Coordinates of C-alpha atoms in Angstrom, one line a residue:
X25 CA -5.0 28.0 -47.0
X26 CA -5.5 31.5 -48.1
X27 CA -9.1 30.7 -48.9
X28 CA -9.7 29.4 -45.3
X29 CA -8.2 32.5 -43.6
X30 CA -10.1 34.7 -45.9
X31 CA -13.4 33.1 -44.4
X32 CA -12.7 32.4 -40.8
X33 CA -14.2 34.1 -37.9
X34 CA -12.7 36.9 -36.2
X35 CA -13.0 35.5 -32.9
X36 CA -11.8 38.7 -30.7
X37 CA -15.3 40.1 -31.5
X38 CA -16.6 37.8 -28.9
X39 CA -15.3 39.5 -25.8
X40 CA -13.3 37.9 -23.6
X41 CA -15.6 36.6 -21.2
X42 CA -17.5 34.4 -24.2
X43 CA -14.0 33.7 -25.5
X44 CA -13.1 32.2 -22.3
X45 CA -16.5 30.0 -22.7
X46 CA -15.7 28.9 -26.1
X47 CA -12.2 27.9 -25.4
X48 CA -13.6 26.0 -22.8
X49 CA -16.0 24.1 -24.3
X50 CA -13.7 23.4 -27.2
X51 CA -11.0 21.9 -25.0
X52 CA -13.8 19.5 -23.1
X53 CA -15.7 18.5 -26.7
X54 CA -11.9 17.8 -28.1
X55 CA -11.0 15.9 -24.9
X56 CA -14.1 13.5 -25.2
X57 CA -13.4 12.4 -28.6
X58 CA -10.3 11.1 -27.0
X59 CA -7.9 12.9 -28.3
X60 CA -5.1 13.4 -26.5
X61 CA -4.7 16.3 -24.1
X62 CA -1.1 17.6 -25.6
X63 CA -2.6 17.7 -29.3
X64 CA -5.7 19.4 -28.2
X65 CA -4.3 22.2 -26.4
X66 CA -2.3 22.7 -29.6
X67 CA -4.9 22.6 -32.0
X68 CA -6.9 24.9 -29.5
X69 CA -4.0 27.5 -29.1
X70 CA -3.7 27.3 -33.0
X71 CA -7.4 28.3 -33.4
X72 CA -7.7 31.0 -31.3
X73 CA -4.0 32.5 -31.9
X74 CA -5.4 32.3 -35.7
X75 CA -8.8 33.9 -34.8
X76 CA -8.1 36.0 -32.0
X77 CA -5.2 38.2 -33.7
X78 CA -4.3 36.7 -37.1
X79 CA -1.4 34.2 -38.9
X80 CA 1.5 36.7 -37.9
X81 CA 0.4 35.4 -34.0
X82 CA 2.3 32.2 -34.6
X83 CA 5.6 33.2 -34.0
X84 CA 4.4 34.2 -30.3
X85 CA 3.4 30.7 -29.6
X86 CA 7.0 29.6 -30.7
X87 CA 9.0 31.1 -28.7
X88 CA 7.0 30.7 -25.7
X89 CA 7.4 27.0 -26.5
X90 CA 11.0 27.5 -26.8
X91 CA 11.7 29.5 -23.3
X92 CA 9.7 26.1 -22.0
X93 CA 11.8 23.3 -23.5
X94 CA 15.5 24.8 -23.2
X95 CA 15.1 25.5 -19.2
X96 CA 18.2 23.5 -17.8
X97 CA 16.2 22.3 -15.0
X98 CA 13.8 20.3 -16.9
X99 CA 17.0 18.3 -17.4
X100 CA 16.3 16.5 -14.1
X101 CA 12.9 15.2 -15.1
X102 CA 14.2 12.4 -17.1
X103 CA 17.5 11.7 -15.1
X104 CA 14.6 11.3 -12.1
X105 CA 12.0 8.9 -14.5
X106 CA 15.3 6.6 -15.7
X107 CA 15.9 6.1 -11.8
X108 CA 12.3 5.1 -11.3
X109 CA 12.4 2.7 -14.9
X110 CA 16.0 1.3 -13.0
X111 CA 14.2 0.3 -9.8
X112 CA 11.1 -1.1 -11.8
X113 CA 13.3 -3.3 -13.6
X114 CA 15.4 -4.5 -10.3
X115 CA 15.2 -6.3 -6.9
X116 CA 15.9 -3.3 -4.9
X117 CA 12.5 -2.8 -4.2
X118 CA 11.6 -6.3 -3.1
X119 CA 14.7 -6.3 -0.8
X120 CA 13.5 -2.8 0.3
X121 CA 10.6 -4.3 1.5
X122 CA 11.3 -7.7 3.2
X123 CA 14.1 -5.6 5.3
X124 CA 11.3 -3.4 6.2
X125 CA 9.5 -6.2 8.5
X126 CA 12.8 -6.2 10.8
X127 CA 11.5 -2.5 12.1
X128 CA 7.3 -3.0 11.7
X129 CA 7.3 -6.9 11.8
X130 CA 5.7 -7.4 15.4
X131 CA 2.8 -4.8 15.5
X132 CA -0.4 -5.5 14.2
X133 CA -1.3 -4.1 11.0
X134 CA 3.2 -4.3 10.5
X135 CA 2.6 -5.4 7.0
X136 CA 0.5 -2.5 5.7
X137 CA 2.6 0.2 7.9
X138 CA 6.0 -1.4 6.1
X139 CA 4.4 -0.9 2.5
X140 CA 3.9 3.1 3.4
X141 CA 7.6 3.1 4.6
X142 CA 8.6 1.7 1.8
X143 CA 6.6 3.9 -0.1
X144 CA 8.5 6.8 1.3
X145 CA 11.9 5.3 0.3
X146 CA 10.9 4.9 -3.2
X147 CA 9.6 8.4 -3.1
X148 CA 12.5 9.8 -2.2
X149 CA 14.7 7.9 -4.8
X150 CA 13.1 8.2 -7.7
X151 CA 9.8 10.6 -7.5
X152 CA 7.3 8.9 -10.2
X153 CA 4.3 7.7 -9.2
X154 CA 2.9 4.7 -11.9
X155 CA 6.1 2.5 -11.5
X156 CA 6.0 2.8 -7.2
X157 CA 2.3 1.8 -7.4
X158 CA 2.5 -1.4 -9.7
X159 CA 5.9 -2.4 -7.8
X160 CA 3.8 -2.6 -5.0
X161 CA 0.9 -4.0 -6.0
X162 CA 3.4 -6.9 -7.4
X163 CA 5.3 -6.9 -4.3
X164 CA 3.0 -5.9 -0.8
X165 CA -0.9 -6.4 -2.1
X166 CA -0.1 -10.3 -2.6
X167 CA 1.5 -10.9 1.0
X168 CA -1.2 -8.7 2.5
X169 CA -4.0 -10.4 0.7
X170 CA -2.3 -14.1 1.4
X171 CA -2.0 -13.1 5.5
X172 CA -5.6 -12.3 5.6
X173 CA -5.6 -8.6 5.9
X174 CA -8.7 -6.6 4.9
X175 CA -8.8 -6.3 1.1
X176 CA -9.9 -2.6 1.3
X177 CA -6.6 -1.4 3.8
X178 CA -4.7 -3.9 1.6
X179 CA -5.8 -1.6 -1.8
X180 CA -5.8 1.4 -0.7
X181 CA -2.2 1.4 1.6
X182 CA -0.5 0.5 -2.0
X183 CA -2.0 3.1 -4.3
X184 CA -2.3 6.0 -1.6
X185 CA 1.5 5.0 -0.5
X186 CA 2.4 4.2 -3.8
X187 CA 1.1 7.6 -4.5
X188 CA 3.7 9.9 -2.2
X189 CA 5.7 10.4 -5.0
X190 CA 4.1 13.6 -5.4
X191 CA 4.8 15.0 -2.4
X192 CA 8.3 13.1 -1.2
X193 CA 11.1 14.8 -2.5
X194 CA 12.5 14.7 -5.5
X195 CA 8.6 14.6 -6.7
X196 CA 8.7 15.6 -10.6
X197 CA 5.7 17.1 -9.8
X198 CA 7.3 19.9 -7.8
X199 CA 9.8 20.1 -10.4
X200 CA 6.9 21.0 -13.0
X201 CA 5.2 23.7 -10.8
X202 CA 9.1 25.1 -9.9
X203 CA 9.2 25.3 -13.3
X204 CA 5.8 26.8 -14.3
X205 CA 5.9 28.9 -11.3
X206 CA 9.6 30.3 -11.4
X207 CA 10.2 29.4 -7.9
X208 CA 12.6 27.6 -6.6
X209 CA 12.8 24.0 -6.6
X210 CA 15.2 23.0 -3.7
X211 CA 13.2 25.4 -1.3
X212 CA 10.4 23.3 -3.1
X213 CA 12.1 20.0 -2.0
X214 CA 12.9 21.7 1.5
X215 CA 9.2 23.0 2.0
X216 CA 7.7 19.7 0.9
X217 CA 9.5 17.5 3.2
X218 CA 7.5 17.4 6.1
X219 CA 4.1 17.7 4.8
X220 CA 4.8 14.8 2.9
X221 CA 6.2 13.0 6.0
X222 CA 3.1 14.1 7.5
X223 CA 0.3 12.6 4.9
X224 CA 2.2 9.2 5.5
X225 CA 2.0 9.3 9.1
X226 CA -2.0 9.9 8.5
X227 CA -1.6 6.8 6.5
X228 CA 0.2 5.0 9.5
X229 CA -2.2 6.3 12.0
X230 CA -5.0 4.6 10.1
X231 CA -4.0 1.7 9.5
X232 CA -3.0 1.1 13.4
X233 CA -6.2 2.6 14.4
X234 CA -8.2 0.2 12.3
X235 CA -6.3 -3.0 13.3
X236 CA -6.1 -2.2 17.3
X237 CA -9.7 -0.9 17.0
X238 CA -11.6 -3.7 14.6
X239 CA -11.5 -6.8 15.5
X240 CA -10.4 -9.3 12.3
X241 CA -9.1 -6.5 10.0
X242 CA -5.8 -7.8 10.4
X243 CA -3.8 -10.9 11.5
X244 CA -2.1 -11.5 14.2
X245 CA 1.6 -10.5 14.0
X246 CA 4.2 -13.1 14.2
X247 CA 6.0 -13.8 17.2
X248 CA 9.1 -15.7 16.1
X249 CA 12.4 -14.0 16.6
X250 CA 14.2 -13.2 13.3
X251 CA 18.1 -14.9 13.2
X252 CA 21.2 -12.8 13.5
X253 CA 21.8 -14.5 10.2
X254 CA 18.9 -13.3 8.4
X255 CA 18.8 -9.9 9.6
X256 CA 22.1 -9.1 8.8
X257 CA 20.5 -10.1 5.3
X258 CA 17.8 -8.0 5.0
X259 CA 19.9 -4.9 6.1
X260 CA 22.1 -5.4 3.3
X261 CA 19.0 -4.9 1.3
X262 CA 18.0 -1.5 2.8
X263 CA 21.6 0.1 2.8
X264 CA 21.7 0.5 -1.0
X265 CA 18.1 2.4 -1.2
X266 CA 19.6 4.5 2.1
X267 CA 22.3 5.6 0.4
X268 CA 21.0 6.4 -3.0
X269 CA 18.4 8.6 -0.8
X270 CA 21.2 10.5 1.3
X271 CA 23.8 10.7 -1.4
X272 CA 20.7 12.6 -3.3
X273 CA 18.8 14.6 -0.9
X274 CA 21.4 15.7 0.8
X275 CA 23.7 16.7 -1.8
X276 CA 20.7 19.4 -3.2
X277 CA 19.7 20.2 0.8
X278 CA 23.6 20.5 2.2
X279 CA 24.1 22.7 -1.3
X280 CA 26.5 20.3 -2.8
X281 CA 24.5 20.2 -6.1
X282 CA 22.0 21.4 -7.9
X283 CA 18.5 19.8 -8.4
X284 CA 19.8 18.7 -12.2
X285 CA 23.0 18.0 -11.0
X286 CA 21.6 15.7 -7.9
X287 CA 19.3 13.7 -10.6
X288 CA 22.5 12.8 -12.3
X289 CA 24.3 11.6 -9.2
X290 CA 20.5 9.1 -8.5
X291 CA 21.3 7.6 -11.7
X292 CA 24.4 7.1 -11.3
X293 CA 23.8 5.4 -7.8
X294 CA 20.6 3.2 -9.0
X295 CA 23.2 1.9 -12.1
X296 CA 26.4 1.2 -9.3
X297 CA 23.5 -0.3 -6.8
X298 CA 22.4 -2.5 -9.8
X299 CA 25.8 -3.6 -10.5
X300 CA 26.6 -4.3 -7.1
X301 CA 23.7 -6.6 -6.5
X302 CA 24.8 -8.5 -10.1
X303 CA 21.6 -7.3 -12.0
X304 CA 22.9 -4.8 -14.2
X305 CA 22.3 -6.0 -18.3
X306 CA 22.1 -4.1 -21.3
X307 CA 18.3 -5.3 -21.6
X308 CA 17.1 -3.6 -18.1
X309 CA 19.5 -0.2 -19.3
X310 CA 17.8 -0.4 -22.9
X311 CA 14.3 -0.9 -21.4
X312 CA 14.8 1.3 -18.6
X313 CA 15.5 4.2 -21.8
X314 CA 12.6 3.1 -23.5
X315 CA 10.0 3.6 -20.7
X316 CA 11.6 7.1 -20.0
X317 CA 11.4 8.2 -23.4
X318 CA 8.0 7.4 -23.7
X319 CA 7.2 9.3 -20.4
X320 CA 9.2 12.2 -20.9
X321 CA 8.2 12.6 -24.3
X322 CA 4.4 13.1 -23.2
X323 CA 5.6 15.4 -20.4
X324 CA 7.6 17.5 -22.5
X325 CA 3.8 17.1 -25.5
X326 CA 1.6 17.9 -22.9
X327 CA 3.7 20.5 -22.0
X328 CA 4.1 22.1 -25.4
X329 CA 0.5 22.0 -26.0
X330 CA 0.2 23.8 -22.6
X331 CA 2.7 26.8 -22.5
X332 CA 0.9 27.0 -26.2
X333 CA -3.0 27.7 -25.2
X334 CA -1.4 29.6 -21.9
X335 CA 0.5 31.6 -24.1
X336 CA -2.4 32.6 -26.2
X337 CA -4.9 33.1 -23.7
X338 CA -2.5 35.7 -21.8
X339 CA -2.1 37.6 -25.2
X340 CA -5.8 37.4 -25.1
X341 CA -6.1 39.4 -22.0
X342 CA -7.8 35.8 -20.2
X343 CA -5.0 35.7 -17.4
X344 CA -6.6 39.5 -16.0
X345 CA -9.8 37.8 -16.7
X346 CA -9.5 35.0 -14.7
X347 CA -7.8 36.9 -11.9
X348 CA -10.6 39.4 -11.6
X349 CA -12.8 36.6 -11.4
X350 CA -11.5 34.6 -8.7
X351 CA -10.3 37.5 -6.6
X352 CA -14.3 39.0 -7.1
X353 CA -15.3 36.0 -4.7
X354 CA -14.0 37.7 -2.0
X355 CA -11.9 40.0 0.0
X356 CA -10.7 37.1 2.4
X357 CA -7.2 35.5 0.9
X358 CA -8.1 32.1 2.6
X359 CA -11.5 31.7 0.5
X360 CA -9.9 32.4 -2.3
X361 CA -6.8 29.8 -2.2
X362 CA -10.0 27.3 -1.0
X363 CA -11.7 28.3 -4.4
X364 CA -8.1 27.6 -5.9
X365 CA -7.9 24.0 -4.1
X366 CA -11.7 23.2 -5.7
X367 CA -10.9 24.2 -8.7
X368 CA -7.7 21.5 -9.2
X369 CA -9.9 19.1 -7.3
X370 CA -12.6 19.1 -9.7
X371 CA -9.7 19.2 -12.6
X372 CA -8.0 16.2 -11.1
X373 CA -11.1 14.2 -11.4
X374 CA -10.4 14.5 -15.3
X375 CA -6.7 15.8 -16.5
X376 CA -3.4 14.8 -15.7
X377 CA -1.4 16.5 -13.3
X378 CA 1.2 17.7 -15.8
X379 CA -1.8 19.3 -17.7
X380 CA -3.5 21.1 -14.5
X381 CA -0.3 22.5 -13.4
X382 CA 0.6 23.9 -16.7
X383 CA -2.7 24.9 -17.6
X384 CA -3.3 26.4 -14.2
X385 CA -0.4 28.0 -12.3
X386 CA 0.4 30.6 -14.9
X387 CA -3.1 31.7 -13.9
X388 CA -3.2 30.7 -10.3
X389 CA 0.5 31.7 -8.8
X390 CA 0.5 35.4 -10.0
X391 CA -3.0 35.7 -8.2
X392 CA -1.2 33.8 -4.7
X393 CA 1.6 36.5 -5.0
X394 CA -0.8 39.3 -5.5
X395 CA -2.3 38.4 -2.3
X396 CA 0.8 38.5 -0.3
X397 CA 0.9 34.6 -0.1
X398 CA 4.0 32.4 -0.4
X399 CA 3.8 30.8 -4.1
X400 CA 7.1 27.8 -2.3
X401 CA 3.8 27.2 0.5
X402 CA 1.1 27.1 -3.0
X403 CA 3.9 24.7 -4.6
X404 CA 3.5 22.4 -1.7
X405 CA -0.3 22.6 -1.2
X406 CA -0.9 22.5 -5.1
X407 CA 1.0 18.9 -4.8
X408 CA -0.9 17.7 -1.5
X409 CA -3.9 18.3 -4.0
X410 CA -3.0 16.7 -6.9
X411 CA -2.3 13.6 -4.1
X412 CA -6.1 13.5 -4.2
X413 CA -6.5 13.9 -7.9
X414 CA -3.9 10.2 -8.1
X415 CA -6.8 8.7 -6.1
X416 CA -10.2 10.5 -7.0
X417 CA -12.6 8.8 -9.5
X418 CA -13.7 8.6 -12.2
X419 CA -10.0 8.8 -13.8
X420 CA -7.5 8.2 -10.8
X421 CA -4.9 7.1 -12.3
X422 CA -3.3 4.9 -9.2
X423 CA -6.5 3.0 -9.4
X424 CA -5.8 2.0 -13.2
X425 CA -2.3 1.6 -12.2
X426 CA -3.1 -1.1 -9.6
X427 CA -6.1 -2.4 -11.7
X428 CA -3.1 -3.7 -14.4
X429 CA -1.8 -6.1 -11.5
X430 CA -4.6 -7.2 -9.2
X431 CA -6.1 -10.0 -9.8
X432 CA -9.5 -10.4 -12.2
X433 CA -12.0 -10.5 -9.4
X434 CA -11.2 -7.2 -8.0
X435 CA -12.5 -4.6 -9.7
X436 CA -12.1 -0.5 -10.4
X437 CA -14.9 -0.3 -8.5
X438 CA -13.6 -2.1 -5.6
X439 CA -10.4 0.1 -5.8
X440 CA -12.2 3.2 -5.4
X441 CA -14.3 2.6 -2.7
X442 CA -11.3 1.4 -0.7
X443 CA -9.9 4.9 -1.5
X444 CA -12.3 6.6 -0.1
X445 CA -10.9 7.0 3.6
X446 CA -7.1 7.9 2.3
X447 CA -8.8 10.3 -0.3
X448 CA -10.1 11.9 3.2
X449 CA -7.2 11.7 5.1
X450 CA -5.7 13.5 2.0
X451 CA -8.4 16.1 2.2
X452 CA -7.6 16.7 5.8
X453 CA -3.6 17.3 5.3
X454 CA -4.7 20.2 2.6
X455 CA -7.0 21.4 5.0
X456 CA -4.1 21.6 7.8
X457 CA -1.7 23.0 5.1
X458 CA -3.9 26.0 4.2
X459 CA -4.9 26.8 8.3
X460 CA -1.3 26.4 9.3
X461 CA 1.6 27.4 6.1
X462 CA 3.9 26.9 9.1
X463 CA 3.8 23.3 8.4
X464 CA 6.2 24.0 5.6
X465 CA 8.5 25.8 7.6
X466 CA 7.5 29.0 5.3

C-alpha cells in the first residue's frame, strides 16, 4: 500500500480546470464498463481525495458521509417505498381504477383520462415511480389495448402517468433534493402541488384533444347506465385510497406532522386498508420489506458514493469552478437556470435521478440562491425535469419498466416513440414553470 502511494500521481498539479476533465472522463469510462453508479463515484472520490491532497483526506469523505445518512428526514424515504411495495402487492389499485370509470366512464378517450387520475392517486399515496408504472401497465394498458384504443396514447398515458410520482406529493424525489438542498420539504410538497396537478391536466388535455379531433383513435364510450348496486361498489374501492391520501397530505399541509412523521401514519393506513379489504399475509408484509430494502439500500449507495465525489470535489475548489463557469454564460438569471435545465436533461438521458440530484444540486442550488432565485421554485422545476429524464431515451427508465409487462410484440422502440408527444408536453410545463415561478405559489 505504501509502495503504491509512494508512486502515485499528485493529481492537484493538474489545475482544476483539467481536474474537472479528468474526473469527468473517469466517471463516464467507469460507468460504461457497467459498473454501478454508487461504486464508481466511490472509487472516483477515493482517487482524487488520495491524489488531490493525500491519505490523511479520508477522514473528510467520512463524515461528510455520515452528516448524509443520520439526517432524520431520510427516515421517510423507506416508510414512503414500503407504502408503494404495500399497494404493489394488493388490490387497491385495481379497485382504484375500476371506481374511476364511474367519474370518466362516458367521454371518449374515458379510459385513458381514468388511468392519469388514477395515476395521481397513487402519486399521492405512495410517491415511487417503477411500482405505479408496471401496476398500470398490468392493470389499464390491457383494457385500453382490448377496447381498441390507439396503441401509442395507450403506452404512453401509463408510463407518462405512471410517471407523476415525481412531481405529486409525497414524491421521494423532492425529499432527495429537500435533502441535498437544505430546504424545506413540506414547502416542497406545498410548492409542488399544483405544477404537478398541472402536467396531468396537459396529459388530460391530450388525450381528449386527440380522441374528439382524430377520427378512430378511440372507441366509442359506452352508454349503458351503471346500477345503484354496482356503484355503490366501486366507491367502496376509492374511499380507502382517499383516505390514506387525506389522512397523509393533510396531516404534513394542516401541520399536524412532520414529513417523517406523516410517512409513518401512510404505512400505517396502506397495512389497516389491507386488513380491512382481507388481504393482509405475512408473505405480502415480508415481500413488501424485501422490495424496500433493496430500493432503499441503492438510494442510500448511490447516495454515499455521491456526497463522497461531491465532497471531494468542493475541497478541490470544483464547486467555485463550476459556478464561475455557468454564471460566465451570462448576466441574464433566466439563461442561466435554462443552461441548468439542459444540463439535467442531457444527464437524465444517462443517470438516475438519485445520482443527478446528488451529483448536481450541491453545485447548482448555491448558484440559484446567488442569483436571488427561490431554491423551493428550483426544487420543483428540478423535478418537472427529471419527469422528462423517466421518459427520454436511450435509458428512460418507465420505458424498461413497462417493457417488463407488455406483451412480446411491442417493443422499446415502440415505447419511445409513443413518448414523444408527453416528453413535449413535459417540455412545455418546465418551460411555463421557469416564465411564470408564480405557478408554485412562490
Amino acid at each position: 500500500m505504501s509502495q503504491l502511494l509512494d508512486i502515485s500521481f499528485n493529481l492537484q498539479s493538474l489545475g482544476i480546470g483539467w481536474g474537472t476533465l479528468v474526473m469527468f472522463l473517469m466517471l463516464v469510462a467507469l460507468l460504461l464498463t457497467g459498473m454501478p453508479l454508487a461504486f464508481v463515484t466511490l472509487l472516483v472520490a477515493l482517487i482524487f481525495a488520495l491524489g488531490w491532497f493525500g491519505p490523511m483526506s479520508i477522514p473528510l469523505i467520512t463524515s461528510r458521509v455520515y452528516s448524509f445518512v443520520m439526517n432524520f428526514v431520510f427516515v421517510s424515504v423507506p416508510m414512503f417505498v414500503l407504502m408503494a411495495a404495500i399497494l404493489d402487492r394488493s388490490g387497491i389499485a385495481r379497485d382504484l381504477f375500476d371506481a374511476m370509470k364511474l367519474f370518466a366512464g362516458r367521454i371518449r378517450g374515458g379510459v385513458a383520462v381514468q388511468t392519469v387520475f388514477v395515476s395521481v392517486i397513487l402519486a399521492a399515496m405512495s410517491g415511487i415511480i417503477g411500482g405505479e408504472i408496471v401496476l398500470l401497465g398490468m392493470i389499464a394498458l390491457p383494457q385500453m389495448l382490448r377496447l381498441g384504443y390507439d396503441r401509442n396514447l395507450s403506452i404512453g398515458v401509463v408510463c407518462a402517468g405512471g410517471s407523476l410520482g415525481t412531481m405529486i406529493p409525497p414524491s421521494i424525489v423532492l425529499i432527495i433534493y429537500g435533502l441535498t438542498a437544505n430546504v424545506s420539504i413540506g414547502e416542497l410538497f406545498t410548492a409542488a402541488f399544483l405544477p404537478g396537478f398541472m402536467l396531468a391536466m396537459f396529459y388530460v388535455a391530450y388525450i381528449l384533444f386527440r380522441a374528439y379531433v382524430s377520427t378512430g383513435y378511440v372507441p366509442e364510450p359506452e352508454q349503458e347506465p351503471i346500477p345503484t348496486a354496482e356503484k355503490l361498489r366501486l366507491l367502496k374501492g376509492l374511499a380507502l385510497p382517499i383516505l390514506v391520501v387525506v389522512i397523509v397530505l393533510g396531516s404534513i399541509y394542516g401541520g399536524i406532522a412532520s414529513v417523517t412523521e406523516a410517512s409513518a401514519i401512510g404505512v400505517g393506513g396502506v397495512v389497516l386498508s389491507t386488513i380491512l379489504r382481507g388481504e393482509f399475509s405475512y408473505s405480502l408484509m415480508r415481500d413488501a420489506a424485501m422490495q424496500t430494502l433493496a430500493t432503499v439500500g441503492m438510494i442510500v449507495w448511490i447516495g454515499i458514493g455521491a456526497t463522497a465525489i461531491v465532497g471531494v470535489y468542493n475541497l478541490m475548489g470544483g464547486v467555485n469552478f463550476v459556478s464561475d463557469m455557468i454564471t460566465g454564460v451570462s448576466d441574464n438569471p433566466t439563461v442561466i437556470i435554462l443552461l441548468m435545465m439542459l444540463i439535467l436533461f442531457v444527464l437524465g438521458a444517462f443517470l438516475d435521478w438519485v445520482g443527478i440530484a446528488l451529483l448536481t444540486m450541491p453545485i447548482f442550488v448555491p448558484i440559484v440562491r446567488d442569483l436571488g432565485m427561490d431554491p423551493v421554485w428550483f426544487g420543483v422545476l428540478f423535478c418537472m425535469n427529471m419527469q422528462i429524464s423517466f421518459l427520454s431515451p436511450p435509458f428512460g427508465p418507465a420505458a424498461f419498466y413497462l417493457k417488463s409487462v407488455t406483451p412480446p410484440e411491442i417493443s422499446l422502440g415502440d415505447i419511445f416513440k409513443s413518448l414523444l408527444p408527453f416528453i413535449c408536453l413535459q417540455i412545455l410545463a418546465v418551460g411555463l414553470l421557469v416564465a411564470f415561478p408564480g405557478i408554485t405559489g412562490r
